[in-house]
Amino acid sequence: MMHFKFPRALALAAILAGSALATLPAMAAKTELTLGAAAADIGNLDPHYSASTTDRTLVAWIFGGLVRFAPGTTDPARIEPDLAESWESSPDKLVWTFKLRKGVQFHHGYGEVTAEDVVFSLQKAADPERSAFATDYASFDKIEAVDPYTVRVTLKNAIPSVLGPLANYAGGFIISKKAYEERAETFSRRPVGFGPFQLDSIEPGVAVHFTAHKDYFRGTPKLTKVTYRFLNAAAARDLAFLAGEVDAATGLADPNWLKRTLAADGTTVDIFDPAELTVLHINTKKAPFDDIKVRRALAYAVDPSRIATYRGTEFTRVGKSVIPSNNLGYTEDNGHVEFDAEKAKALLAEAGYPDGITVKMISSQLPSYESSNQILQAQLQEAGFKLELQPVEHATWHQMIRQDLSPLVTYGAARFPVADVYLSQFFHSNSAIGSPAAVTNFSHCDVADKQIEAARVETDPEKQLQLWQEAQRLILEAVCGIPVTETSGVWARRKTLDWGFDFQGSMSLGPLVTELTHFTE
Amino acid sequence: MTDATITPSQPINRRSAFRYFLAQLNASTWIGIVIVVSLVLAAFFAPQLATHDPAHQNIMDQLAEPGSKFWLGADQYGRDIWSRIVYGARYSLTIGFFAILTALVVGTLIGMIAGYVGGRIDIIFMQVMDVVLAFPSLILGLALVALMGATLSNIVIAIAFTATPAFARIARAGVITQRDREYVQACQAMGFSGPRILFRHIMPAILPEVMVMASLWMATAVRTEASLAFIGLGLAPPTPTWGGMVRDGFDNILSSFHLALVPSLAILLLVLAFNLIGDGLRDAIDPRLKDAS
């Protein structure tokens, strides 16, 4: 009997082992992703108001646009179809017609995405009462639904990039009209889009939970759940990452951090575009900075190279204009000044402050801001500026600086990489804090309005570039802002996590999680 | 126990009473006193003891290890930790001392009036104190500082506010036990005014207990100040506060743990010292408690 039993038992074992091995990869590969972010909470998930890095990162998972930046890039030349499967323009480039994909479904059973939703979304994005990005649509004349799957956009004048404001970024996100009307004010915490992940729940200050949007038109996402945890303290975030509690985490633009993180087993670091340009915005309408001499003194007092060294040259370079260096229209030939403490002191004395001057600044407690501001504080001290920092929590800081409460505002930002956007949002008088269409013009700058507006409608590319460059010169001459540094985004990631694309850049300033994102084991 | 032969019937010489009191202090109390005195001296002579300007940054020295240039290392901005610790002592001690002094004066006054006058005044005063007492001191301090802004005087006021009820309670209890004693009745029979009886006759009797409370609350005040600074509600940078240094050090705790460890030890030492003194004073002033423990 033994003679027969043994091979049979062996065969059974082989079958069991074989089947176990065959199912092993499927069983082992994780499908739940947890991210740890340098943020305390969400602000506003209505994509047309999402301004903070966290809000922008999350709305990019929830929503889509007519077109999108190829995942992993921030290159306007690589914009590809998203909701729109094709588009065409009239010969004068003023009328654009978009054909929509059929059968694209919104989250939570809100039905198919139609031209009506697109028109509603874009009209909302262009309305300063319902959007923070209305200025991006100043040249849009009409947005109409030709039929349920065709949208026509008519422009007042040709603009540098039509696809830019229609992409998966800022005002370009398409929201569900029905959900927006039903959910009213709560939409900002209960958003409905058609992106690969739908918002499941928010635990204030703890985490935001997402589930896969099974009907996503590019296919059901490989991940089933995504959790975005708020781990604002850098050390806590690092520990959570090293302990395996989170699969990827916001990094620090700090050489020590980089060394430490890469030394850990199975980890890698993504350094990506767009580099956020930090500008020290100066309120030009209030004393003492209403005096150009004091502003010029401040410009000489800032030494960006020291901040860049502190941050690490892997991530940070010196800012040389009031718009990011990747922008179309950027120039360094703009009269920006180099650090010179003695000149700063002399200018201050000339302005009537021979013994120096004390100025207050509300400062975010986000580690990157906190450290930059402390370095700035020490530099300014050398040049006669006593900078009194008033540290507040990051979300509070966002609110306070929008109420003109801080004469100086250090603000890091990256926008759609065409000069018009950054210039309009930060230096055009329409965007000034306190105005109806207020965006982020903290300095109340108005010296380059004419050039910014003219460039927007200029059809000759060469002349357009000249206008943008002149705008930068005028803004720097009036010292509305002082360029400080440009810092790339940085995230730590477990090597087993595959974003599903080559992560070189992200318009949302954080990692894009798509239907292709998965774990390799 | 020969000291116990001192009775109220004998004339009390102040100097001998003080010597008697000192003799009652145990060794750990003396350790506490030595630590506090050393730290007070360090704070006072901070400019002489510091080897660097505590706010001076040098990016090239960031996260320097302890050594001959930086005795306790340098932080992420290249600032000398030793210099920041000795200057930081100034803020911890100043805030602790003035917060508790304020709480002592205000709380004791409230408690004494409530206890002596009694009736409706007592009920109102003490219920207000109970409401304040119901909040954990850190939460209350946090709310007040967030509301008023993190300046030196506001932090002192916030911590004083949280400590006031403790003094009010102990002063009231003391006054209530004293107010029916014969000597008080004698004072009243002689026609002394209420304030005179309260401040000249009753107060000296309750003061020792209040002082014990003060030394114990000094520890709490130092801890609260450090906690506020740690959560970002301390004095604004670049002021070196111990709690703020722990906070700053946290970002690099995985590679340079001394940044957070050194100020933590400083806080530990000061809090421990105040607790030792408080315990010792309590034992010396009320030997019954010592026996009970």
CSV table of C-alpha atoms in Angstrom, one decimal, chain A residues 233-235 238-239 242 252 254-257 260 306 309-310 365 367 370-372 374-378 387 389-391, chain B residues 55-57 59-60 62-63 76-77 79 84 149 231-238 247-248 250-256:
chain,number,residue,atom,x,y,z
A,233,ALA,CA,5.9,66.8,11.4
A,234,ALA,CA,8.8,65.9,9.3
A,235,ALA,CA,10.3,63.4,11.8
A,238,ASP,CA,10.1,60.0,8.1
A,239,LEU,CA,9.5,57.5,10.9
A,242,LEU,CA,10.8,54.0,7.4
A,252,LEU,CA,12.4,67.6,2.6
A,254,ASP,CA,17.3,69.1,2.5
A,255,PRO,CA,20.6,67.4,1.7
A,256,ASN,CA,20.7,65.7,5.1
A,257,TRP,CA,17.3,64.3,4.5
A,260,ARG,CA,19.3,59.6,5.3
A,306,ARG,CA,22.6,81.0,1.2
A,309,THR,CA,23.0,76.1,-0.2
A,310,TYR,CA,21.0,75.3,3.0
A,365,GLN,CA,4.8,76.8,10.3
A,367,PRO,CA,8.9,73.3,7.9
A,370,GLU,CA,9.7,78.1,8.7
A,371,SER,CA,13.3,77.3,7.9
A,372,SER,CA,13.5,79.7,4.9
A,374,GLN,CA,14.4,81.9,9.8
A,375,ILE,CA,17.4,82.1,7.4
A,376,LEU,CA,15.9,85.2,5.8
A,377,GLN,CA,15.5,86.7,9.2
A,378,ALA,CA,19.2,86.3,10.0
A,387,LEU,CA,12.2,90.8,10.9
A,389,LEU,CA,8.2,86.5,12.6
A,390,GLN,CA,4.7,85.7,13.8
A,391,PRO,CA,4.5,81.9,13.2
B,55,ALA,CA,21.0,83.7,16.8
B,56,HIS,CA,24.0,83.6,14.6
B,57,GLN,CA,23.6,81.3,11.6
B,59,ILE,CA,24.9,77.3,7.1
B,60,MET,CA,28.4,75.6,6.7
B,62,GLN,CA,24.7,73.0,10.1
B,63,LEU,CA,24.2,69.9,12.2
B,76,GLN,CA,20.2,72.9,11.4
B,77,TYR,CA,21.0,76.6,10.9
B,79,ARG,CA,23.6,77.9,15.5
B,84,ARG,CA,21.1,78.7,22.9
B,149,GLY,CA,-0.4,86.2,20.4
B,231,ILE,CA,3.8,73.1,19.5
B,232,GLY,CA,4.8,76.4,17.9
B,233,LEU,CA,3.2,78.8,20.3
B,234,GLY,CA,6.3,79.9,22.1
B,235,LEU,CA,8.3,83.1,21.6
B,236,ALA,CA,8.9,83.8,17.9
B,237,PRO,CA,12.2,82.8,16.3
B,238,PRO,CA,15.1,83.3,16.6
B,247,ARG,CA,10.7,71.4,18.1
B,248,ASP,CA,13.5,72.5,15.7
B,250,PHE,CA,12.7,67.1,15.7
B,251,ASP,CA,13.1,67.5,12.0
B,252,ASN,CA,16.5,65.9,12.3
B,253,ILE,CA,15.9,63.6,15.2
B,254,LEU,CA,16.7,60.5,13.1
B,255,SER,CA,20.2,61.6,12.3
B,256,SER,CA,21.2,64.2,14.9
